[in-house]
Coordinates of C-alpha atoms in Angstrom, one line a residue:
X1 CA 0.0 0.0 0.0
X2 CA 1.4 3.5 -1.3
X3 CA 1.8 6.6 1.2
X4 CA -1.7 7.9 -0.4
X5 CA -3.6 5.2 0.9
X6 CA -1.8 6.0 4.6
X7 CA -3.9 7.5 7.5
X8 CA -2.5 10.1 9.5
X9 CA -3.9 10.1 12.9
X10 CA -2.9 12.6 16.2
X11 CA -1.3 10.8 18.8
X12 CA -1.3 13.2 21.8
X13 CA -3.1 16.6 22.8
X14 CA -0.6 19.1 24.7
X15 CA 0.4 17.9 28.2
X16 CA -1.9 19.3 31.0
X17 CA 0.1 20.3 34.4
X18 CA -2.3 18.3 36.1
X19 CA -1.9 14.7 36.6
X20 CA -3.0 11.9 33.5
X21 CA -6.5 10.8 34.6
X22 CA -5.9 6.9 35.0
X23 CA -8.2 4.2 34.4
X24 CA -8.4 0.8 35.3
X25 CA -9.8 -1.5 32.7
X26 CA -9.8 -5.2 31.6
X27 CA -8.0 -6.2 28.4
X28 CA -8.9 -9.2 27.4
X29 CA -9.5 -10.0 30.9
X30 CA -6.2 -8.7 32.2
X31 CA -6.0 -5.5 34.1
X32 CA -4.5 -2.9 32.7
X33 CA -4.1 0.7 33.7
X34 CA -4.4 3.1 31.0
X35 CA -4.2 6.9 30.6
X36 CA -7.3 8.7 29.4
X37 CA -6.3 11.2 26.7
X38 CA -9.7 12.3 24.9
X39 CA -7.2 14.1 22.1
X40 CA -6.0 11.1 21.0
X41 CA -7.5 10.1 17.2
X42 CA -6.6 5.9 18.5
X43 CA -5.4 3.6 21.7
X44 CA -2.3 3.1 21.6
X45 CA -0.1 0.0 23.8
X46 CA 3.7 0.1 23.5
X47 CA 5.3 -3.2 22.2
X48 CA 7.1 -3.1 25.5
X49 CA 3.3 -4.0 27.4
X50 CA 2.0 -6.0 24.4
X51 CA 5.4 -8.4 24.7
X52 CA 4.7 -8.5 28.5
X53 CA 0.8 -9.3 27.9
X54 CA 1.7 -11.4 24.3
X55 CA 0.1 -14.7 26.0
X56 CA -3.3 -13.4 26.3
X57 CA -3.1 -10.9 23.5
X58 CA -3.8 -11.8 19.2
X59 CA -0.9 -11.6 17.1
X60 CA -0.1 -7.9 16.0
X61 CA -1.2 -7.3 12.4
X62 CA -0.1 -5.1 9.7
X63 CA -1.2 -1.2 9.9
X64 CA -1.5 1.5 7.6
X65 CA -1.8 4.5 9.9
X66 CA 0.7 7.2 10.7
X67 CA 0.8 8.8 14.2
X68 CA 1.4 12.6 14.6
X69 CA 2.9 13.8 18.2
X70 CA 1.7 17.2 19.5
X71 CA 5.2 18.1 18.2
X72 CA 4.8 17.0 14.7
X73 CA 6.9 13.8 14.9
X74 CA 5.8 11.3 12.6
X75 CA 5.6 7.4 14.2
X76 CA 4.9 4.8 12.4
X77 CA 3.8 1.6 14.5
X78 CA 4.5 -2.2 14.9
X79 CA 0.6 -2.7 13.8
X80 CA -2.8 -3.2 15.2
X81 CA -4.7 -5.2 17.8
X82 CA -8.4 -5.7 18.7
X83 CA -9.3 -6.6 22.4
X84 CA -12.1 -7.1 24.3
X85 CA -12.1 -3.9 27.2
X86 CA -14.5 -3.6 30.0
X87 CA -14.7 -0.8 31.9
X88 CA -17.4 -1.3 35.1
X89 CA -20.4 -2.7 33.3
X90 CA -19.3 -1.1 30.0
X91 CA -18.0 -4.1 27.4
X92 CA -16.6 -3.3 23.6
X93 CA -14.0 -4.9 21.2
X94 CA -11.9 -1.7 20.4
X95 CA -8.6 -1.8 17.7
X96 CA -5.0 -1.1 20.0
X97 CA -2.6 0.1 17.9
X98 CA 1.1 -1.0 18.9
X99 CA 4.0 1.4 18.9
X100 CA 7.9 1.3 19.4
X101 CA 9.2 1.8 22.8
X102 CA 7.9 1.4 26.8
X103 CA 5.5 4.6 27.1
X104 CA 2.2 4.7 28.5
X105 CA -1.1 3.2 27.3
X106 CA -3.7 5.8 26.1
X107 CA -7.0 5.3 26.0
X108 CA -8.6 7.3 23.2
X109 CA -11.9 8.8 22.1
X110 CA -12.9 5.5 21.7
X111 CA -13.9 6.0 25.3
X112 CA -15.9 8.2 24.1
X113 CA -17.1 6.4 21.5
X114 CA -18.9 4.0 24.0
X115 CA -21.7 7.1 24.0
X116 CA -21.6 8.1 20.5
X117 CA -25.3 8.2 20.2
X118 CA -24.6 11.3 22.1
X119 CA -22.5 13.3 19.8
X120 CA -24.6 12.1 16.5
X121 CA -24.9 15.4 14.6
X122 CA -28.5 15.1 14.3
X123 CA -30.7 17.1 17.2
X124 CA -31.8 15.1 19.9
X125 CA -34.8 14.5 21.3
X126 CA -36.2 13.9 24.8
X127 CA -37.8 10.7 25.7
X128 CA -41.0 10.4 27.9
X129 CA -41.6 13.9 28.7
X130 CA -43.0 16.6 26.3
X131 CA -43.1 20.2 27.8
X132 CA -46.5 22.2 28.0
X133 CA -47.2 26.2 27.8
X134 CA -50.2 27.5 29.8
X135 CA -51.9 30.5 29.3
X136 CA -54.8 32.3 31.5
X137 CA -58.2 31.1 31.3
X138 CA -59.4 33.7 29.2
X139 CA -56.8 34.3 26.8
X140 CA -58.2 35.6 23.5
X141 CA -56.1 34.1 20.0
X142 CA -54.0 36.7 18.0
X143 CA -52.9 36.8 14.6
X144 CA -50.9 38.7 13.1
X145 CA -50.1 38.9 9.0
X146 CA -46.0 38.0 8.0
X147 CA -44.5 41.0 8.0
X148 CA -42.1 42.3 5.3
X149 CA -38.8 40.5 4.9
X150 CA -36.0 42.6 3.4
X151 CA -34.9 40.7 -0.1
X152 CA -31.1 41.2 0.9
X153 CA -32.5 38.4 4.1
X154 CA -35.2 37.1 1.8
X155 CA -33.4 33.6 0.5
X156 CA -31.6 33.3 3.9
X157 CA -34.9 32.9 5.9
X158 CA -36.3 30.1 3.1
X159 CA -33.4 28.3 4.2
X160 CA -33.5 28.8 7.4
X161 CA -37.2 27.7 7.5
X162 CA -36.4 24.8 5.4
X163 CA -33.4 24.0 7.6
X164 CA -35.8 23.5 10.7
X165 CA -38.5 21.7 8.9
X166 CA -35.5 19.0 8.2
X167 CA -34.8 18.5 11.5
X168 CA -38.3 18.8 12.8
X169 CA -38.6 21.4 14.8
X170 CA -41.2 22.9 12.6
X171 CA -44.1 21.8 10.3
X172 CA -46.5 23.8 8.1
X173 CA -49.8 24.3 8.7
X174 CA -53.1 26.0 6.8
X175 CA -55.1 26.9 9.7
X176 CA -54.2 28.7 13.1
X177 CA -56.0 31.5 15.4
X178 CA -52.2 31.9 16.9
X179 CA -49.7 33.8 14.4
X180 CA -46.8 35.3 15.6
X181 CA -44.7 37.3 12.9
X182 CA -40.8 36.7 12.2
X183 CA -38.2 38.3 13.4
X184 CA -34.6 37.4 11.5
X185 CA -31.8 37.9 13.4
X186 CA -28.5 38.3 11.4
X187 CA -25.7 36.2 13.5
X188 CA -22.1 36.8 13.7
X189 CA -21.1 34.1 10.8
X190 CA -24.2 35.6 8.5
X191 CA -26.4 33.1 8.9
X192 CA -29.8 33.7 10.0
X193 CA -31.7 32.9 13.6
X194 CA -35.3 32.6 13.2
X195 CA -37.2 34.2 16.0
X196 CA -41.6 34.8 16.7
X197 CA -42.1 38.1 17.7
X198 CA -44.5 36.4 20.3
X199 CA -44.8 39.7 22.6
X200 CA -47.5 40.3 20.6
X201 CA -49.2 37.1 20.5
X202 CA -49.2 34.9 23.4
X203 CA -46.7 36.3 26.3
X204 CA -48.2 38.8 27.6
X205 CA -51.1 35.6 28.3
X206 CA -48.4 33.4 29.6
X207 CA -48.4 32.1 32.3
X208 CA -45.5 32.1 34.3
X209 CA -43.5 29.0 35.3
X210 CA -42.3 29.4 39.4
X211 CA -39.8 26.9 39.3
X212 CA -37.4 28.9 41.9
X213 CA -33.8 29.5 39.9
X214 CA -30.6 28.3 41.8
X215 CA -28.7 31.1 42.7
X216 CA -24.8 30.8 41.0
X217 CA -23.1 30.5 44.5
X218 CA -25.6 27.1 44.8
X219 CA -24.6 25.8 41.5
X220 CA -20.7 26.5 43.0
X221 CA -21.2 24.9 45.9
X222 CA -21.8 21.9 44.1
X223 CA -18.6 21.9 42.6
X224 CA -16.5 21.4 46.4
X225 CA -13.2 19.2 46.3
X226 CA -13.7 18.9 42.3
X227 CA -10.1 18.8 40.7
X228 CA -10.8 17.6 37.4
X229 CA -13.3 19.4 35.1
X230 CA -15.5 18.2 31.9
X231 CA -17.7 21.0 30.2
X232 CA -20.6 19.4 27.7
X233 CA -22.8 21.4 25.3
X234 CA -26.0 20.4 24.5
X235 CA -26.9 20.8 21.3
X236 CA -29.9 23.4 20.5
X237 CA -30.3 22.2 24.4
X238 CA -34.2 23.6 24.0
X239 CA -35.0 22.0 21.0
X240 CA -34.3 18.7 21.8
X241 CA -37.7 18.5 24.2
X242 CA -40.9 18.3 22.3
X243 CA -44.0 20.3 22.7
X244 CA -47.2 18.9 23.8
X245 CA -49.6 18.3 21.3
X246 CA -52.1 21.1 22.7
X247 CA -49.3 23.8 22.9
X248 CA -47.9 23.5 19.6
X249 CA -50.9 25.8 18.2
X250 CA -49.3 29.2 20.8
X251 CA -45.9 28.8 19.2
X252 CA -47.0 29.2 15.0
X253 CA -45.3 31.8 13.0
X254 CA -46.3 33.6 10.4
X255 CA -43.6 33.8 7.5
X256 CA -43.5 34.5 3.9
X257 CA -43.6 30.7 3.3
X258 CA -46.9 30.0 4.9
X259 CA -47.8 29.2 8.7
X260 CA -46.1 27.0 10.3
X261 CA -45.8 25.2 13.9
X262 CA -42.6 24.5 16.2
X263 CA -42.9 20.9 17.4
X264 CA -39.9 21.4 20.1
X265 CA -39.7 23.6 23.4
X266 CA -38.8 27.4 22.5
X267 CA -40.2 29.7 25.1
X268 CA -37.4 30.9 27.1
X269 CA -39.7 31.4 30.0
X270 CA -39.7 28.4 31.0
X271 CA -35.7 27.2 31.4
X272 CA -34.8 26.7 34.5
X273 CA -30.8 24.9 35.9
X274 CA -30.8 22.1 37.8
X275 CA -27.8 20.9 39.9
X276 CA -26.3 17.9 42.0
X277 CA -22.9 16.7 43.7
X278 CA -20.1 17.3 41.1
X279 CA -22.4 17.9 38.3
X280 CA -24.0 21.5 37.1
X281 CA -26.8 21.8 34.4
X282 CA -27.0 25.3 33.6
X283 CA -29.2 26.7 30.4
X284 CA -27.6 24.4 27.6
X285 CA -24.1 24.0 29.9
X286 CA -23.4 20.7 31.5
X287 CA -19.9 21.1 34.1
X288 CA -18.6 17.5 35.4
X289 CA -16.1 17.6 38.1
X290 CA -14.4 14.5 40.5
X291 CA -12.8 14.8 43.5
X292 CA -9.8 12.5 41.7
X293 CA -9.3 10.9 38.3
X294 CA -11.6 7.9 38.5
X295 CA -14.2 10.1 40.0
X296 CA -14.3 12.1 37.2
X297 CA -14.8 9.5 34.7
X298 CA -17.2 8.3 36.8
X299 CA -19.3 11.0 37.1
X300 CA -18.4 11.6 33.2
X301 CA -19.5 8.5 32.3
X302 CA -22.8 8.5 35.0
X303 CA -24.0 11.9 32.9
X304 CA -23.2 10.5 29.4
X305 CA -25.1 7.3 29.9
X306 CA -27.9 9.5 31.2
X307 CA -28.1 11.4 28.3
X308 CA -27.6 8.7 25.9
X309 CA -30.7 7.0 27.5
X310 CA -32.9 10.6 27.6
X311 CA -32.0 10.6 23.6
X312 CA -30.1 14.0 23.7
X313 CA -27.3 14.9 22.0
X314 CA -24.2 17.4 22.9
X315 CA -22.1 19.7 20.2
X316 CA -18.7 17.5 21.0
X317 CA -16.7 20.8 18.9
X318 CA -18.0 22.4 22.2
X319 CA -17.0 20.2 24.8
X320 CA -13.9 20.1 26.6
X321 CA -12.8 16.9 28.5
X322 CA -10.7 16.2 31.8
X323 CA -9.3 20.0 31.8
X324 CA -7.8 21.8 35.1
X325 CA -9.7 24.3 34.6
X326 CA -12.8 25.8 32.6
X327 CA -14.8 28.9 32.4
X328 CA -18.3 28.4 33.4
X329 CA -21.0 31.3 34.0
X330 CA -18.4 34.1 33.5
X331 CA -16.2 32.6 36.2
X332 CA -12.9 30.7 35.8
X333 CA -13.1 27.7 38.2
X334 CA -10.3 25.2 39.4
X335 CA -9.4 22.9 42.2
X336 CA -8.2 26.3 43.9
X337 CA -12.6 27.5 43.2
X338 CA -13.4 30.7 41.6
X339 CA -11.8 33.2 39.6
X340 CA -12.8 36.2 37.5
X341 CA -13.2 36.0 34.0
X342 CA -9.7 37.7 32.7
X343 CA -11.9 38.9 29.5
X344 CA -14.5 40.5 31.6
X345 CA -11.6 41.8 34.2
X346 CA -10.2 43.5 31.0
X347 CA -13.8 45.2 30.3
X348 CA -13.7 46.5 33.5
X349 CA -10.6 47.7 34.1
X350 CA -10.3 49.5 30.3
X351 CA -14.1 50.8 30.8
X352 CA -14.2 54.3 30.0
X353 CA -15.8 57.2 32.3
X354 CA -19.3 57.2 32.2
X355 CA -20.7 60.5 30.7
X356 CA -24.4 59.8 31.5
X357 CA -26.4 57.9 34.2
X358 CA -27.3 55.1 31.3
X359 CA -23.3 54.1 31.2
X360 CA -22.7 54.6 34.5
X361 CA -25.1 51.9 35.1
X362 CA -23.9 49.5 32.4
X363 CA -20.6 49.8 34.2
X364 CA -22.3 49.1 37.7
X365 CA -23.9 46.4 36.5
X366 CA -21.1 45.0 35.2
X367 CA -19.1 45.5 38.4
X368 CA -21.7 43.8 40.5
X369 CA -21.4 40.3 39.0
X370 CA -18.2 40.2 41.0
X371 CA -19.0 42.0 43.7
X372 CA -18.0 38.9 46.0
X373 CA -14.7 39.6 44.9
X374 CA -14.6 43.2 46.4
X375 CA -15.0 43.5 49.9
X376 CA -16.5 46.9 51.2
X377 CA -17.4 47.5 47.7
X378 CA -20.5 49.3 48.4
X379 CA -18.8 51.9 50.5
X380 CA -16.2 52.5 47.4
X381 CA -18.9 52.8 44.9
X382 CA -21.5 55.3 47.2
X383 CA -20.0 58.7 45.0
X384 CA -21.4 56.9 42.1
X385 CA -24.7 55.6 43.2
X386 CA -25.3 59.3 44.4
X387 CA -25.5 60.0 40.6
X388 CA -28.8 57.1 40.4
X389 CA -30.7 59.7 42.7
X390 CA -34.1 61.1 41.0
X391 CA -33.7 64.0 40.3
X392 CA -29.9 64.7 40.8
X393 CA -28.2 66.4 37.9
X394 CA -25.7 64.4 35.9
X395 CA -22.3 66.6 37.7
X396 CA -18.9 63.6 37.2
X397 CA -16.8 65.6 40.0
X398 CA -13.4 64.0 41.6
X399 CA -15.4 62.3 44.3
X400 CA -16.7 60.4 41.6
X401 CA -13.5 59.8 39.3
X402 CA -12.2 58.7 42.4
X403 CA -14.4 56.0 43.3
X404 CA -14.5 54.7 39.5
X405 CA -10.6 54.6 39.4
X406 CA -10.6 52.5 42.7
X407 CA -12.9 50.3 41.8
X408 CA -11.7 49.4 38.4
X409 CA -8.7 48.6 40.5
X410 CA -10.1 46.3 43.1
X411 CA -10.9 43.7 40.7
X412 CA -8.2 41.3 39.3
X413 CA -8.3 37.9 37.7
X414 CA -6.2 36.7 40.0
X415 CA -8.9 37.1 42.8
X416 CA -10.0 33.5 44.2
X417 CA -13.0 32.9 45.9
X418 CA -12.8 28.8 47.1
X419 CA -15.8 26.8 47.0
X420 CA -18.5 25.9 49.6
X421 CA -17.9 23.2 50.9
X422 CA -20.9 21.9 53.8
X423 CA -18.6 19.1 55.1
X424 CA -16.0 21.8 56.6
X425 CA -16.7 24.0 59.4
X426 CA -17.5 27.4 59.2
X427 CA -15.2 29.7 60.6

């Protein structure tokens, strides 16, 4: 076989300064510890630990593929194997490919692999549970017409509309006493986001859902003695939960196409977080965290099954797995707990002076998403809050400057808050 019909895979992803998260599996019912490395294309075993293992191991056989270091080196290997691994209850036969030398064995995406009904690029669905909108009692149908779409969007929104009626989110309909009209919002990359201008129709007849929100510092807490961090994305997370039958009829759009229906959950209204040890469900933001290596994987591989079986899929380009650290609700957490974001540190720290009460509160606003990082900060920032006053002229005097100046400076991304954690005592 030429060098055309090679396969070039990548070995390694950079080295972390954390530990290797280390798994025990069985290998053709021997135990083996292997290192987890999710940026790894294969699994690799040295020909040092197949020699060792050769009795219970097949005979290597001839492979084609090309292995790429996070350096660039080129390896070529001894060949292939494939092994029967069980990992707790979790059985697969899985190709090892044998290299030159005594170095670790990695266990690859193929770990991953194990839930690839989760990363599937097509949208998920929930199983068993369809969501619901309810309105008041004597809520009267509106109907609006489609309003004008301009031509330069025109062909962007009939693909966008056909887009969604391929992955059946929305079907067409001739007859509704609900219309909402479209809204097309332009995104960064161009393409178009389809949005109901409902405001009009159906929520101002909503009503509301009273499901309490976790506060962040609860969905923190969670995270106590985690050292070891996964962060999943689902995919379209409120699209993946279908609409009950007698809903469907609040959520049609009017569009230049016709009527049509959303069969999946859309009402931002409704989305609430949910959290539990070591594992926080934000919005569409799934954080996994262990107090060690192997209860990291466990916990990684407790929510993966979970989705898997609840039909939903994740955006793997998204995820990140078995990091030190990840950014999660404009915070940067580790084993150390929280820091500030260094992008939004930046924004506050290069904001400019306010020159009306409007900025001034952008900038407060800003500032108060970290005010647990600044002690006292409410005495710092009274000059400002003066300016809030009704009926106090807009006057930005050095009292003021002051204030804004020190608190810009209070504020650094080095700032570490640690984690909650109920099984210490206070003090």
């Amino acid at each position: 076989m030429g060098d055309s019909d090679q396969e070039d895979y990548p070995l390694f992803t950079l080295p972390s300064a954390g530990k290797p998260i280390v798994v025990s599996v069985s290998v053709n019912k021997v135990d083996l510890s292997m290192e987890l490395d999710t940026g790894a294309s294969l699994s690799i075993m040295s020909k040092d630990t197949y020699s060792s293992l050769s009795s219970t191991l097949p005979p290597i056989s001839p492979s084609h593929v090309i292995l790429t270091t996070y350096t660039g080196e080129k390896i070529k290997p001894v060949g292939a194997i494939d092994v029967d691994v069980c990992y707790q209850s979790q059985t697969a036969t899985l190709p090892l490919v044998i290299v030159p030398g005594n170095g670790p064995t990695l266990l690859g995406r193929e770990v991953l692999q194990k839930h690839a009904p989760v990363f599937r690029s097509e949208l998920g669905k929930l199983r068993d549970f369809t969501a619901k909108i309810h309105v008041q009692s004597d809520a009267k149908p509106k109907f609006y017409r489609p309003r004008p779409v301009a031509l330069s969007l025109r062909q962007k929104v009939f693909d966008e509309i056909d887009r969604l009626r391929g992955l059946g989110v929305i079907t067409p309909v001739k007859y509704s006493e609900w219309a909402a009209p479209i809204v097309p919002i332009v995104k960064t990359d161009g393409s178009i986001r389809l949005c109901g201008d409902y405001k009009v129709t159906v929520n101002p007849v909503l009503l509301a859902d009273t499901y309490p929100l976790p506060r962040s510092e609860d969905l923190f807490a969670a995270l106590a003695g985690g050292k070891i961090f996964s962060k999943l994305d689902l995919k379209h997370a409120y699209l993946q939960i279908p609409l009950d039958e007698a809903s469907k009829k609040f959520t049609t759009i009017n569009t230049p196409k016709g009527l049509f229906q959303y069969e999946r959950f859309l009402l931002e209204s409704h989305q609430h977080p949910h959290y539990f040890n070591h594992v926080c469900v934000y919005i569409d933001d799934i954080l996994v965290t262990g107090t060690d290596d192997a209860d990291h994987l466990n916990n990684l591989h407790a929510v993966l099954q979970t989705l898997e079986e609840a039909g939903l899929t994740l955006k793997q380009s998204k995820c990140k797995f078995g990091v030190p650290s990840v950014e999660y609700l404009g915070h940067i957490i580790d084993s150390d707990g929280l820091h500030p974001s260094e992008a939004k540190v930046k924004a506050i720290r290069e904001a400019p002076t306010p020159t009306n009460v409007t900025e001034l509160k952008s900038f407060l606003g800003l500032l108060n998403y970290y005010h647990k990082f600044l002690p006292d900060v409410a005495t710092v920032l009274s000059p400002l809050h003066l300016l809030l006053r009704k009926d106090t002229p807009w006057k930005w005097s050095q009292d003021q400057e002051k204030a804004f100046q020190k608190a810009k400076a209070m504020l650094h991304s080095s700032s570490v808050l640690t984690h909650y954690d109920e099984k210490k005592p206070l003090v």
